[in-house]
Coordinates of C-alpha atoms in Angstrom, one line a residue:
M1 CA 112.3 236.8 150.6
S2 CA 112.3 238.0 154.0
S3 CA 112.4 242.1 154.4
S4 CA 116.0 241.8 155.8
S5 CA 117.1 239.3 152.2
A6 CA 114.7 241.7 150.2
S7 CA 117.0 244.9 151.1
S8 CA 120.2 242.9 150.9
V9 CA 118.9 241.9 147.3
S10 CA 117.7 245.7 146.6
S11 CA 121.1 247.3 148.0
A12 CA 123.7 244.6 145.9
L13 CA 121.6 244.3 142.7
A14 CA 119.5 248.3 142.8
P15 CA 122.8 249.8 140.5
Y16 CA 122.6 247.2 137.8
G17 CA 118.7 248.4 137.4
W18 CA 116.4 245.9 139.8
D19 CA 113.2 247.4 141.3
D20 CA 110.0 246.8 142.7
A21 CA 108.7 245.3 139.3
W22 CA 111.7 243.1 139.0
A23 CA 110.9 242.0 142.5
D24 CA 107.5 241.0 141.5
E25 CA 108.7 239.1 138.7
F26 CA 111.0 236.9 140.4
A27 CA 108.8 236.2 143.7
P28 CA 107.8 232.5 141.8
Y29 CA 111.6 231.5 141.6
D30 CA 111.9 233.3 145.1
T31 CA 110.2 230.2 146.7
E32 CA 112.0 227.9 144.9
G33 CA 115.2 229.1 146.8
L34 CA 116.7 230.4 143.5
L35 CA 118.6 234.0 143.4
P36 CA 118.1 237.2 141.4
G37 CA 120.8 238.1 139.3
R38 CA 121.5 240.3 136.2
V39 CA 123.9 238.4 133.4
I40 CA 126.5 240.7 133.0
R41 CA 128.7 238.8 130.1
V42 CA 128.0 235.2 127.9
D43 CA 130.7 233.2 126.5
R44 CA 130.4 229.8 125.1
G45 CA 127.3 228.5 126.9
Q46 CA 128.2 230.3 130.3
C47 CA 127.2 233.3 131.6
D48 CA 128.6 235.5 134.7
V49 CA 125.8 236.7 136.6
V50 CA 126.0 239.5 139.2
T51 CA 123.7 238.0 142.4
V52 CA 123.8 240.0 146.4
D53 CA 126.3 236.9 146.7
G54 CA 129.0 238.9 143.9
V55 CA 129.4 237.2 140.4
L56 CA 128.7 234.0 140.3
R57 CA 129.5 231.6 136.8
A58 CA 126.7 229.6 135.7
D59 CA 125.4 227.3 132.5
T60 CA 122.8 228.7 130.2
A61 CA 122.2 225.1 128.4
F62 CA 119.0 224.6 131.1
V63 CA 117.2 227.8 129.3
T64 CA 116.2 226.6 125.5
P65 CA 119.4 226.4 123.9
H66 CA 118.3 225.7 120.2
D67 CA 116.1 228.8 119.8
P68 CA 118.9 231.8 119.4
M69 CA 115.4 234.3 120.1
R70 CA 115.2 232.4 123.8
V71 CA 118.9 232.0 124.9
V72 CA 120.0 233.8 127.5
C73 CA 121.8 237.3 126.8
T74 CA 123.7 240.2 128.3
G75 CA 121.1 242.2 130.4
D76 CA 118.7 239.3 131.4
W77 CA 117.0 239.3 134.8
V78 CA 117.6 235.3 135.7
A79 CA 116.9 233.2 138.3
V80 CA 120.0 230.9 138.9
E81 CA 120.8 227.8 141.6
P82 CA 122.6 229.5 144.5
G83 CA 124.9 226.5 144.4
G84 CA 125.6 223.0 142.5
N85 CA 128.8 221.7 140.0
P86 CA 127.7 223.2 137.4
R87 CA 125.7 225.8 138.7
Y88 CA 122.6 226.6 136.0
V89 CA 120.1 229.4 135.4
R90 CA 116.7 228.3 135.2
A91 CA 115.1 230.8 133.7
Y92 CA 115.2 234.8 132.6
L93 CA 112.3 237.0 133.4
P94 CA 109.9 238.7 130.8
R95 CA 112.4 240.9 129.0
R96 CA 110.8 244.8 128.9
T97 CA 112.4 245.3 125.5
A98 CA 115.1 243.3 122.9
F99 CA 117.7 244.7 120.7
V100 CA 117.4 242.3 118.1
R101 CA 118.9 241.9 114.5
S102 CA 118.6 238.8 111.8
T103 CA 121.4 236.4 111.3
S104 CA 123.6 236.4 107.8
S105 CA 122.6 232.6 108.0
E106 CA 120.5 231.0 105.0
R107 CA 117.3 230.4 107.4
S108 CA 117.6 234.2 108.9
E109 CA 117.0 233.7 112.2
G110 CA 117.1 236.9 115.1
Q111 CA 119.8 236.8 117.1
I112 CA 119.3 238.9 120.5
L113 CA 121.6 241.5 121.4
A114 CA 121.2 243.0 124.8
A115 CA 117.7 242.4 127.0
N116 CA 116.0 245.3 129.0
V117 CA 117.3 248.1 127.6
D118 CA 116.1 251.9 127.9
H119 CA 118.3 253.5 125.5
A120 CA 120.3 252.8 122.5
V121 CA 123.3 254.8 122.0
V122 CA 124.7 254.4 118.1
A123 CA 128.0 255.4 118.0
V124 CA 129.3 256.9 114.4
P125 CA 132.5 258.3 114.1
L126 CA 133.5 261.6 112.6
S127 CA 137.0 260.3 111.5
V128 CA 135.0 259.3 108.2
E129 CA 132.5 260.3 105.4
L130 CA 129.1 259.6 107.5
D131 CA 127.2 256.7 106.3
L132 CA 123.1 258.3 106.8
G133 CA 121.7 254.5 105.2
R134 CA 123.8 252.9 108.3
I135 CA 122.8 255.2 110.8
E136 CA 119.1 254.9 109.5
R137 CA 118.9 251.1 109.7
F138 CA 120.9 251.2 113.5
L139 CA 118.0 253.2 114.0
A140 CA 115.2 251.1 112.9
L141 CA 116.6 248.4 115.0
A142 CA 116.4 250.5 118.0
W143 CA 113.2 251.8 117.9
Q144 CA 111.9 248.4 117.5
S145 CA 113.4 247.3 120.2
G146 CA 111.7 249.2 122.6
A147 CA 114.4 252.0 123.5
Q148 CA 115.4 255.4 122.9
P149 CA 117.7 255.7 119.9
V150 CA 120.6 258.5 120.8
V151 CA 123.1 259.1 118.0
V152 CA 126.9 260.0 119.3
L153 CA 129.0 261.4 116.9
T154 CA 132.5 260.3 118.2
K155 CA 136.2 261.5 117.4
A156 CA 134.6 264.9 116.8
D157 CA 138.0 266.6 117.7
L158 CA 139.2 265.7 114.6
V159 CA 136.9 267.9 112.6
P160 CA 138.8 270.9 111.8
D161 CA 136.0 273.9 112.9
A162 CA 132.3 274.1 114.9
V163 CA 130.7 275.1 112.1
T164 CA 131.5 271.8 110.4
V165 CA 130.4 270.1 113.1
A166 CA 127.4 272.0 113.3
H167 CA 126.8 271.0 109.5
L168 CA 127.1 267.4 110.2
V169 CA 125.5 267.1 113.2
Q170 CA 122.5 268.5 110.8
D171 CA 123.0 266.0 108.2
V172 CA 122.0 263.2 110.9
E173 CA 119.4 265.3 112.3
T174 CA 118.0 265.1 109.4
S175 CA 118.2 261.9 109.0
A176 CA 117.2 260.9 112.4
P177 CA 113.7 262.7 113.5
G178 CA 113.1 262.6 117.2
V179 CA 116.5 261.3 118.0
P180 CA 118.8 263.6 120.4
V181 CA 122.7 264.1 117.9
V182 CA 125.5 264.1 120.3
P183 CA 129.2 265.1 119.0
V184 CA 131.8 263.8 121.8
S185 CA 135.2 264.3 121.9
S186 CA 136.9 261.6 124.2
V187 CA 140.5 263.2 123.9
D188 CA 138.7 267.1 125.5
G189 CA 135.9 265.9 126.8
A190 CA 133.1 267.7 124.6
G191 CA 129.9 266.5 124.7
L192 CA 130.5 263.7 127.4
D193 CA 128.5 265.2 130.2
V194 CA 125.6 265.3 128.0
V195 CA 125.6 261.8 127.0
A196 CA 126.9 261.0 130.8
A197 CA 123.2 262.4 131.8
I198 CA 121.4 260.2 129.3
V199 CA 122.7 257.0 129.7
G200 CA 122.9 258.4 133.9
G201 CA 119.2 256.7 134.1
G202 CA 118.7 253.2 132.9
T203 CA 120.3 250.6 130.9
S204 CA 121.7 251.8 127.6
V205 CA 123.7 249.7 125.1
L206 CA 126.8 250.8 122.5
L207 CA 126.9 249.9 119.0
G208 CA 128.3 250.7 116.1
Q209 CA 131.1 249.3 113.5
S210 CA 134.4 248.6 114.5
G211 CA 136.2 251.7 114.7
A212 CA 133.5 253.6 115.4
G213 CA 134.9 254.4 118.8
K214 CA 132.9 252.7 121.3
S215 CA 135.3 251.1 123.6
T216 CA 136.9 254.5 124.1
L217 CA 133.1 256.1 124.9
A218 CA 133.1 253.8 127.8
N219 CA 135.9 254.3 129.1
A220 CA 135.4 257.6 129.4
L221 CA 131.8 256.9 131.1
L222 CA 133.4 254.8 133.2
G223 CA 136.3 257.0 134.4
E224 CA 138.4 254.7 133.6
D225 CA 140.6 252.5 131.3
V226 CA 138.1 249.0 131.2
M227 CA 137.6 248.3 127.8
T228 CA 140.7 247.6 125.9
V229 CA 141.3 250.1 122.7
Q230 CA 142.7 249.6 119.4
A231 CA 143.7 251.7 116.9
T232 CA 142.0 252.7 113.4
R233 CA 143.4 252.0 110.4
D234 CA 143.5 255.6 108.3
V235 CA 142.1 255.0 105.2
D236 CA 139.4 253.8 106.1
G237 CA 138.5 254.2 109.9
K238 CA 137.9 250.6 110.5
G239 CA 139.4 248.5 113.2
R240 CA 139.5 245.0 114.5
H241 CA 137.1 244.2 117.0
T242 CA 138.2 245.4 120.4
T243 CA 135.6 244.3 122.3
T244 CA 134.6 240.6 121.7
T245 CA 131.6 240.2 124.3
R246 CA 128.9 241.7 125.3
N247 CA 129.9 243.5 129.0
L248 CA 127.0 244.9 131.4
L249 CA 129.3 247.6 133.2
A250 CA 127.3 249.8 136.4
L251 CA 128.3 253.3 135.5
P252 CA 129.5 255.7 138.7
G253 CA 127.3 258.4 138.3
G254 CA 124.2 255.6 137.8
G255 CA 122.8 253.8 134.7
V256 CA 124.2 251.0 133.8
L257 CA 126.1 249.9 130.1
I258 CA 126.3 247.5 127.5
D259 CA 128.9 247.4 125.1
T260 CA 129.0 245.6 122.4
P261 CA 131.7 244.1 120.0
G262 CA 131.4 246.3 116.2
L263 CA 129.1 245.4 113.8
R264 CA 129.7 244.5 110.5
G265 CA 126.3 243.3 109.4
V266 CA 123.0 245.0 111.0
G267 CA 120.4 243.1 109.2
L268 CA 116.7 243.7 109.8
W269 CA 115.0 241.4 111.6
D270 CA 111.2 241.7 112.1
A271 CA 111.6 245.8 112.1
E272 CA 108.5 247.2 110.2
S273 CA 107.3 249.8 112.5
G274 CA 111.3 250.5 113.7
V275 CA 111.7 251.4 109.9
G276 CA 108.1 253.4 110.0
Q277 CA 110.0 255.7 113.0
V278 CA 112.7 256.6 111.7
F279 CA 111.6 257.8 108.6
S280 CA 108.3 259.5 110.2
E281 CA 108.2 262.5 107.8
I282 CA 107.6 259.7 105.1
E283 CA 105.0 258.1 106.5
E284 CA 102.9 261.6 107.5
L285 CA 103.5 262.3 104.1
A286 CA 101.9 258.7 102.8
E287 CA 98.4 259.3 104.4
R288 CA 97.8 262.4 102.1
C289 CA 98.6 260.1 99.1
R290 CA 95.2 259.8 97.1
F291 CA 95.2 255.5 97.2
H292 CA 95.6 254.3 101.3
D293 CA 98.1 250.9 99.3
C294 CA 100.4 253.4 97.9
A295 CA 103.9 252.3 97.3
H296 CA 105.5 255.9 96.2
E297 CA 106.9 254.6 93.0
A298 CA 104.4 255.7 90.1
E299 CA 100.6 256.3 91.0
P300 CA 98.8 259.4 90.9
G301 CA 98.6 261.9 93.9
C302 CA 101.2 260.7 95.9
A303 CA 102.6 262.7 98.1
V304 CA 105.8 261.6 98.6
L305 CA 106.9 261.9 95.2
A306 CA 105.2 265.7 95.1
A307 CA 107.5 266.3 98.1
V308 CA 110.5 264.8 96.2
E309 CA 109.9 267.1 93.3
D310 CA 109.1 270.1 94.8
G311 CA 112.9 269.4 97.1
D312 CA 110.6 268.9 100.8
L313 CA 112.1 265.3 100.8
P314 CA 115.5 264.5 99.6
E315 CA 115.3 261.6 97.1
R316 CA 118.2 259.8 98.8
R317 CA 115.6 259.3 102.1
L318 CA 112.9 258.1 99.8
H319 CA 115.5 255.5 98.5
S320 CA 116.5 254.6 102.1
Y321 CA 112.9 253.8 102.9
R322 CA 111.7 251.5 100.0
K323 CA 115.3 249.7 100.7
L324 CA 114.9 249.4 104.2
L325 CA 111.1 248.0 104.0
R326 CA 111.6 245.8 101.4
E327 CA 114.8 244.0 103.2
N328 CA 112.7 243.8 106.3
Q329 CA 109.3 242.0 104.2
R330 CA 112.3 239.1 102.3
I331 CA 113.1 239.1 106.0
V332 CA 109.5 238.3 107.4
A333 CA 108.1 236.8 104.7
K334 CA 110.9 233.6 105.0
T335 CA 108.7 232.6 107.6
D336 CA 105.5 233.4 106.5
A337 CA 103.8 231.9 103.4
R338 CA 100.3 234.2 103.3
L339 CA 102.6 237.3 103.7
R340 CA 105.4 235.7 100.3
A341 CA 101.9 235.3 98.7
E342 CA 100.6 238.7 99.2
I343 CA 104.1 240.4 98.4
R344 CA 104.1 238.6 95.1
K345 CA 100.6 239.6 94.2
D346 CA 101.4 243.8 95.1
W347 CA 104.9 243.0 92.7
K348 CA 102.7 242.1 90.2
R349 CA 100.0 245.2 91.2
K350 CA 103.2 247.6 91.1
G351 CA 104.1 246.0 87.8
A352 CA 101.0 247.1 86.2
I353 CA 100.9 250.5 87.5
G354 CA 104.5 251.0 86.1
K355 CA 103.8 249.9 83.1
A356 CA 100.6 251.9 82.7
A357 CA 102.4 255.1 83.6
M358 CA 105.4 254.4 81.0
E359 CA 102.7 254.2 77.8
A360 CA 101.1 257.3 79.2
K361 CA 104.0 258.9 78.7
R362 CA 105.4 257.5 75.8
G363 CA 101.6 258.3 75.0
A364 CA 101.8 262.1 76.1
H365 CA 105.6 262.1 74.1
W366 CA 103.9 261.2 70.6
R367 CA 100.7 263.5 71.0
S368 CA 103.2 266.2 71.7

């Protein structure tokens, strides 16, 4: 690529996150006469790609169409043909990060939702009761992706007073160690400057269930009504899917935002380290357990159970931790025969421990 061509590409794509490292990754495709671009939308086997020649429509069938983890997705940097009818995406560049969830199919395949994301913005509406378990689930996927999570509590104007908002923020912070928690109102603008500063650098993906206020938040950050907004039901705060595809949009103040459809199901996909990050206080406690493979169920010398007993660790957190770890194990085991055998062995061990604990308790009862 000539210096003038490189300058034109940089000027056109810099607002979408193009940098010298991406230029180096693209170099082999440049010699083939292909164009660099970023995928801003995917639907029905085709995608819109922003390039130095503008937004091009291209077919994605050339890039491993039968593997849901290797299909082209919103946020990918790709090498696209400069012409042709149809025009094809020839390859995508190695992803720096990838937000992946488990599909709802029996095969439990991974589904990639967004690529090359720096911040995962989890939108949680304050118009309904907080679901801390769902927040923890989103955060596990976010940490696993390699992105920095942020929790945005939307519709804060519907909460009657600032003290209540502060308590709700504190509740979420307890369930989201190391994660910024920002209450926001798109009605009066409160908190929007904080979120804009966070998403102003790099690429952010906007996540949450239907009715969480994602499209309203996206419009507020964009400074115009780009995304359609629909009313939510008063009874449960849910709404229809306003956004039906994942759309990548350059923000006026810098940075890039990927808006996503509301996610009804958020299945884990090989997210053990992400779960560990969400429950970092439990992982730290576990290091002080008597046994290195303590399951925190009934083992003697368990520091985690002791923390629950002392009131230092909410029992709800431990239940949520166990639930997500078990779910993640099941997903991984479906594709790993060795792990399935280890899990069966572990279940037998835990059963024996539980039985011994019950017998010891029964013996102590009779002796008393």
